[in-house]
Coordinates of N, CA, C and O and ligand atoms in Angstrom, one line a residue:
M1 N 6.2 -3.7 3.3 CA 7.3 -2.9 2.5 C 7.1 -1.4 2.7 O 6.0 -1.0 2.6
T2 N 8.2 -0.7 3.0 CA 8.1 0.7 3.2 C 8.2 1.5 1.9 O 8.6 0.9 0.9
N3 N 7.9 2.7 1.9 CA 8.0 3.6 0.8 C 9.5 3.7 0.3 O 9.8 3.8 -0.8
E4 N 10.4 3.7 1.3 CA 11.8 3.8 1.0 C 12.3 2.5 0.3 O 13.1 2.6 -0.7
E5 N 11.8 1.4 0.7 CA 12.1 0.1 0.0 C 11.6 0.1 -1.4 O 12.2 -0.3 -2.4
L6 N 10.3 0.6 -1.5 CA 9.7 0.7 -2.9 C 10.5 1.6 -3.8 O 10.8 1.3 -5.0
Q7 N 10.9 2.7 -3.3 CA 11.7 3.7 -4.0 C 13.0 3.1 -4.5 O 13.4 3.2 -5.7
H8 N 13.7 2.4 -3.6 CA 15.0 1.8 -3.9 C 14.8 0.7 -5.0 O 15.6 0.6 -6.0
L9 N 13.8 -0.2 -4.8 CA 13.5 -1.2 -5.8 C 13.2 -0.6 -7.2 O 13.7 -1.1 -8.2
A10 N 12.3 0.4 -7.2 CA 11.9 1.0 -8.5 C 13.1 1.6 -9.2 O 13.1 1.6 -10.4
Q11 N 14.0 2.2 -8.4 CA 15.2 2.8 -9.0 C 16.0 1.8 -9.7 O 16.6 2.0 -10.8
Q12 N 16.2 0.6 -9.0 CA 17.0 -0.5 -9.6 C 16.3 -1.0 -10.9 O 16.9 -1.2 -11.9
W13 N 15.0 -1.2 -10.8 CA 14.2 -1.8 -11.9 C 14.2 -0.8 -13.1 O 14.3 -1.2 -14.2
S14 N 14.2 0.5 -12.8 CA 14.2 1.5 -13.8 C 15.5 1.5 -14.6 O 15.5 1.5 -15.9
L15 N 16.6 1.4 -13.9 CA 17.9 1.4 -14.6 C 18.1 0.1 -15.4 O 18.6 0.1 -16.5
A16 N 17.6 -1.0 -14.8 CA 17.8 -2.3 -15.4 C 17.0 -2.5 -16.7 O 17.4 -3.0 -17.7
A17 N 15.7 -2.0 -16.6 CA 14.8 -2.2 -17.7 C 14.8 -1.1 -18.8 O 14.6 -1.4 -20.0
F18 N 15.0 0.1 -18.3 CA 15.0 1.3 -19.2 C 16.3 1.9 -19.5 O 16.4 2.7 -20.4
G19 N 17.3 1.6 -18.7 CA 18.6 2.3 -18.7 C 18.5 3.7 -18.4 O 19.3 4.6 -18.8
K20 N 17.4 4.1 -17.6 CA 17.2 5.5 -17.2 C 16.8 5.5 -15.8 O 16.1 4.6 -15.3
P21 N 17.3 6.6 -15.1 CA 16.9 6.6 -13.6 C 15.5 7.1 -13.4 O 14.9 7.9 -14.2
L22 N 15.0 6.7 -12.3 CA 13.7 7.2 -11.7 C 14.1 8.4 -10.8 O 14.8 8.2 -9.8
K23 N 13.7 9.6 -11.1 CA 14.2 10.8 -10.4 C 13.1 11.4 -9.5 O 13.3 12.5 -9.0
H24 N 11.9 10.8 -9.5 CA 10.8 11.3 -8.8 C 10.3 10.3 -7.8 O 10.6 9.1 -7.9
P25 N 9.4 10.8 -6.8 CA 9.0 9.8 -5.8 C 8.0 8.7 -6.3 O 7.2 9.0 -7.2
I26 N 8.1 7.6 -5.8 CA 7.2 6.5 -6.0 C 6.8 6.0 -4.6 O 7.6 5.7 -3.8
I27 N 5.5 6.0 -4.4 CA 5.0 5.8 -3.0 C 3.7 4.9 -3.0 O 3.0 4.9 -4.0
F28 N 3.5 4.2 -1.9 CA 2.3 3.4 -1.8 C 1.1 4.3 -1.4 O 1.3 5.2 -0.6
N29 N 0.0 4.0 -2.0 CA -1.2 4.8 -1.8 C -2.4 3.9 -1.6 O -2.8 3.3 -2.6
R30 N -2.9 3.8 -0.4 CA -4.0 2.8 -0.1 C -5.3 3.3 -0.6 O -6.3 2.5 -0.6
R31 N -5.4 4.5 -1.1 CA -6.7 5.0 -1.7 C -6.9 4.4 -3.1 O -8.0 4.5 -3.5
L32 N -5.9 3.9 -3.7 CA -6.1 3.3 -5.0 C -6.9 2.0 -4.8 O -6.5 1.2 -4.0
R33 N -7.9 1.8 -5.6 CA -8.8 0.7 -5.4 C -8.8 -0.2 -6.7 O -8.5 -1.4 -6.6
T34 N -9.2 0.4 -7.8 CA -9.4 -0.3 -9.0 C -8.1 -0.4 -9.8 O -8.1 -1.2 -10.8
T35 N -7.1 0.4 -9.5 CA -5.9 0.4 -10.3 C -4.7 -0.1 -9.5 O -4.7 0.0 -8.3
G36 N -3.7 -0.6 -10.2 CA -2.5 -1.1 -9.6 C -1.5 0.1 -9.3 O -0.7 0.0 -8.3
G37 N -1.6 1.1 -10.1 CA -0.8 2.3 -9.8 C -1.3 3.4 -10.6 O -2.2 3.3 -11.4
R38 N -0.6 4.6 -10.4 CA -1.0 5.8 -11.2 C 0.2 6.7 -11.3 O 0.9 7.0 -10.3
Y39 N 0.5 7.1 -12.6 CA 1.5 8.1 -12.8 C 0.9 9.5 -12.9 O -0.1 9.6 -13.6
H40 N 1.4 10.5 -12.2 CA 0.9 11.8 -12.2 C 1.6 12.7 -13.2 O 2.8 12.9 -13.0
L41 N 0.9 13.2 -14.2 CA 1.5 14.0 -15.3 C 2.0 15.3 -14.7 O 3.0 15.9 -15.2
Q42 N 1.4 15.8 -13.7 CA 1.7 17.2 -13.2 C 3.1 17.2 -12.5 O 3.9 18.1 -12.8
D43 N 3.3 16.3 -11.6 CA 4.6 16.4 -10.8 C 5.4 15.1 -11.0 O 6.4 15.0 -10.3
H44 N 5.0 14.2 -11.9 CA 5.8 13.0 -12.2 C 6.0 12.0 -11.1 O 6.7 11.1 -11.3
H45 N 5.2 12.1 -10.0 CA 5.4 11.1 -9.0 C 4.4 9.9 -9.4 O 3.5 10.0 -10.2
I46 N 4.7 8.7 -8.8 CA 4.0 7.5 -9.1 C 3.4 7.0 -7.8 O 4.1 6.9 -6.8
D47 N 2.1 6.7 -7.8 CA 1.4 6.0 -6.7 C 1.3 4.5 -7.0 O 1.0 4.2 -8.2
I48 N 1.5 3.7 -6.0 CA 1.4 2.2 -6.2 C 0.4 1.7 -5.2 O 0.5 2.0 -4.0
N49 N -0.5 0.8 -5.6 CA -1.5 0.2 -4.7 C -0.7 -0.9 -3.9 O -0.2 -1.8 -4.5
P50 N -0.7 -0.7 -2.6 CA 0.1 -1.7 -1.8 C -0.4 -3.1 -1.9 O 0.4 -4.1 -1.6
L51 N -1.6 -3.3 -2.3 CA -2.2 -4.7 -2.4 C -1.5 -5.4 -3.5 O -1.5 -6.7 -3.5
M52 N -0.9 -4.7 -4.5 CA -0.1 -5.4 -5.6 C 1.0 -6.2 -5.0 O 1.4 -7.2 -5.6
Y53 N 1.5 -5.8 -3.8 CA 2.5 -6.6 -3.2 C 1.9 -7.5 -2.1 O 2.2 -8.7 -2.0
E54 N 1.1 -6.9 -1.3 CA 0.6 -7.6 -0.1 C -0.3 -8.8 -0.4 O -0.3 -9.8 0.3
E55 N -1.1 -8.7 -1.5 CA -2.0 -9.8 -1.9 C -1.4 -10.7 -3.0 O -2.0 -11.7 -3.4
F56 N -0.2 -10.3 -3.5 CA 0.4 -11.1 -4.6 C 1.9 -11.3 -4.2 O 2.1 -11.8 -3.1
D57 N 2.8 -10.8 -5.0 CA 4.2 -11.0 -4.7 C 5.1 -10.0 -5.3 O 4.6 -9.1 -6.0
M58 N 6.4 -10.2 -5.1 CA 7.3 -9.2 -5.7 C 7.3 -9.1 -7.2 O 7.4 -8.1 -7.8
A59 N 7.1 -10.3 -7.8 CA 7.0 -10.3 -9.3 C 5.9 -9.5 -9.8 O 6.0 -8.8 -10.8
N60 N 4.7 -9.6 -9.1 CA 3.6 -8.8 -9.5 C 3.8 -7.3 -9.3 O 3.5 -6.5 -10.2
L61 N 4.4 -7.0 -8.1 CA 4.7 -5.6 -7.9 C 5.6 -5.0 -9.0 O 5.4 -3.9 -9.4
K62 N 6.6 -5.8 -9.4 CA 7.5 -5.4 -10.4 C 6.8 -5.1 -11.7 O 7.1 -4.1 -12.3
R63 N 5.9 -6.0 -12.1 CA 5.2 -5.8 -13.4 C 4.4 -4.5 -13.3 O 4.3 -3.8 -14.3
V64 N 3.8 -4.2 -12.2 CA 2.9 -3.0 -12.0 C 3.8 -1.8 -12.1 O 3.5 -0.8 -12.7
V65 N 5.0 -1.8 -11.4 CA 5.9 -0.7 -11.3 C 6.4 -0.5 -12.8 O 6.5 0.7 -13.2
L66 N 6.8 -1.5 -13.5 CA 7.3 -1.4 -14.8 C 6.2 -0.7 -15.7 O 6.6 0.1 -16.6
H67 N 5.0 -1.1 -15.5 CA 3.9 -0.4 -16.3 C 3.9 1.1 -16.0 O 3.8 1.9 -17.0
E68 N 3.9 1.5 -14.8 CA 3.9 2.9 -14.5 C 5.2 3.6 -15.0 O 5.1 4.8 -15.4
L69 N 6.3 2.9 -14.9 CA 7.5 3.5 -15.4 C 7.5 3.7 -16.9 O 8.2 4.6 -17.5
C70 N 6.7 2.9 -17.7 CA 6.5 3.1 -19.1 C 5.8 4.5 -19.3 O 6.3 5.3 -20.1
H71 N 4.8 4.8 -18.5 CA 4.1 6.1 -18.6 C 5.1 7.2 -18.3 O 5.2 8.2 -19.0
Y72 N 5.9 6.9 -17.2 CA 6.8 7.9 -16.7 C 7.9 8.3 -17.7 O 8.1 9.5 -18.1
H73 N 8.6 7.3 -18.2 CA 9.7 7.6 -19.1 C 9.3 8.1 -20.5 O 9.9 9.0 -21.1
L74 N 8.2 7.6 -21.0 CA 7.7 8.0 -22.3 C 7.2 9.5 -22.2 O 7.4 10.3 -23.1
H75 N 6.5 9.8 -21.1 CA 6.0 11.2 -20.9 C 7.1 12.2 -20.8 O 7.1 13.2 -21.5
L76 N 8.2 11.8 -20.0 CA 9.3 12.7 -19.9 C 10.1 12.8 -21.2 O 10.7 13.9 -21.4
A77 N 10.0 11.8 -22.0 CA 10.7 11.9 -23.3 C 9.8 12.5 -24.4 O 10.2 12.5 -25.6
R78 N 8.6 12.9 -24.0 CA 7.6 13.5 -25.0 C 7.3 12.6 -26.1 O 7.1 12.9 -27.2
R79 N 7.1 11.3 -25.7 CA 6.6 10.3 -26.6 C 5.2 9.8 -26.2 O 4.7 10.3 -25.2
G80 N 4.7 8.9 -27.0 CA 3.3 8.4 -26.7 C 3.2 7.6 -25.4 O 3.6 6.5 -25.3
Y81 N 2.7 8.3 -24.4 CA 2.7 7.7 -23.0 C 1.4 7.1 -22.6 O 1.2 6.5 -21.5
R82 N 0.3 7.2 -23.5 CA -1.0 6.7 -23.1 C -1.1 5.2 -23.5 O -0.4 4.8 -24.4
H83 N -2.1 4.6 -22.9 CA -2.3 3.2 -23.2 C -2.5 2.9 -24.6 O -2.2 1.8 -25.1
C84 N -3.2 3.8 -25.4 CA -3.5 3.6 -26.8 C -2.3 3.8 -27.7 O -2.4 3.5 -28.9
D85 N -1.3 4.4 -27.2 CA -0.2 4.8 -28.1 C 0.7 3.6 -28.4 O 1.0 2.8 -27.6
A86 N 1.2 3.6 -29.7 CA 2.1 2.5 -30.1 C 3.4 2.5 -29.3 O 3.9 1.4 -28.9
D87 N 3.9 3.6 -29.0 CA 5.2 3.7 -28.2 C 5.0 3.0 -26.8 O 5.8 2.3 -26.4
F88 N 3.8 3.3 -26.2 CA 3.5 2.7 -24.9 C 3.4 1.1 -25.0 O 4.0 0.4 -24.3
K89 N 2.6 0.7 -26.0 CA 2.4 -0.8 -26.2 C 3.8 -1.5 -26.4 O 4.0 -2.6 -25.9
R90 N 4.6 -0.9 -27.3 CA 5.9 -1.5 -27.6 C 6.8 -1.6 -26.4 O 7.4 -2.6 -26.1
L91 N 6.9 -0.5 -25.7 CA 7.8 -0.4 -24.5 C 7.3 -1.3 -23.4 O 8.1 -2.1 -22.8
L92 N 6.0 -1.4 -23.2 CA 5.5 -2.2 -22.1 C 5.8 -3.7 -22.4 O 6.2 -4.4 -21.5
A93 N 5.6 -4.1 -23.7 CA 5.9 -5.5 -24.1 C 7.4 -5.7 -23.9 O 7.8 -6.8 -23.5
A94 N 8.2 -4.8 -24.3 CA 9.7 -5.0 -24.3 C 10.2 -5.2 -22.8 O 11.1 -5.9 -22.6
V95 N 9.7 -4.4 -21.9 CA 10.2 -4.5 -20.5 C 9.4 -5.6 -19.7 O 9.8 -5.8 -18.5
G96 N 8.3 -6.1 -20.2 CA 7.6 -7.1 -19.5 C 6.7 -6.6 -18.4 O 6.4 -7.2 -17.4
G97 N 6.2 -5.4 -18.6 CA 5.2 -4.8 -17.6 C 3.8 -5.4 -17.8 O 3.5 -6.1 -18.8
S98 N 3.0 -5.3 -16.8 CA 1.7 -5.9 -16.8 C 0.7 -5.0 -17.6 O 0.9 -3.7 -17.6
R99 N -0.2 -5.5 -18.4 CA -1.2 -4.7 -19.1 C -2.3 -4.3 -18.2 O -2.8 -3.2 -18.2
Y100 N -2.7 -5.3 -17.3 CA -3.8 -5.0 -16.4 C -3.3 -5.5 -15.0 O -2.7 -6.5 -14.9
A101 N -3.7 -4.7 -14.0 CA -3.4 -5.1 -12.6 C -4.4 -6.2 -12.3 O -5.6 -6.2 -12.7
P102 N -4.0 -7.2 -11.5 CA -4.9 -8.3 -11.1 C -5.9 -7.7 -10.1 O -5.7 -6.8 -9.4
A103 N -7.1 -8.4 -10.1 CA -8.1 -8.0 -9.1 C -7.6 -8.3 -7.7 O -7.0 -9.3 -7.5
T104 N -8.0 -7.4 -6.8 CA -7.6 -7.6 -5.4 C -8.9 -7.9 -4.6 O -10.0 -7.9 -5.1
S105 N -8.7 -8.1 -3.3 CA -9.8 -8.3 -2.4 C -10.8 -7.1 -2.4 O -12.0 -7.2 -2.2
R106 N -10.2 -5.9 -2.7 CA -11.1 -4.7 -2.8 C -11.8 -4.6 -4.1 O -13.0 -4.3 -4.1
T107 N -11.2 -4.9 -5.2 CA -11.8 -4.8 -6.5 C -12.8 -6.0 -6.7 O -13.7 -5.9 -7.5
R108 N -12.6 -7.1 -6.0 CA -13.4 -8.3 -6.2 C -14.8 -8.2 -5.6 O -15.7 -8.9 -5.9
V109 N -14.9 -7.3 -4.6 CA -16.1 -7.1 -3.9 C -17.2 -6.6 -4.8 O -17.0 -5.5 -5.4
A110 N -18.3 -7.3 -5.0 CA -19.3 -6.9 -5.9 C -20.1 -5.7 -5.2 O -20.4 -5.7 -4.0
K111 N -20.3 -4.7 -6.0 CA -21.1 -3.6 -5.5 C -22.6 -3.9 -5.6 O -23.0 -4.4 -6.6
P112 N -23.3 -3.6 -4.5 CA -24.8 -3.8 -4.6 C -25.4 -2.8 -5.6 O -24.9 -1.7 -5.8
Q113 N -26.4 -3.3 -6.3 CA -27.0 -2.5 -7.4 C -27.9 -1.4 -6.8 O -28.5 -1.6 -5.8
Ligands
LIG1 ZN1 -1.4 2.7 -17.2

């Protein structure tokens, strides 16, 4: 899947789940290892771990994108956007985002002590 396809899908999912547009870039970032995605507070763009799609499926990718979009929309609305905030927990449950990204082939590799 290309970044353009990801951007298009995320824009559709954002409108359908939140009723609000995604106006910033969402891109695949292979350097993400332990996380499914990351929302950047400074410039509002979102990174997504490509393994969330490549090692799983579209449904898993969507749950991870919805999780990041919860951070995104709450932060832009100046509401509680952190994992510990009630706003975040409520919105994540409402839109069906994932709480935790599944382990990938990269995260499953045990580190030598
Ligand atoms: Zn998060």
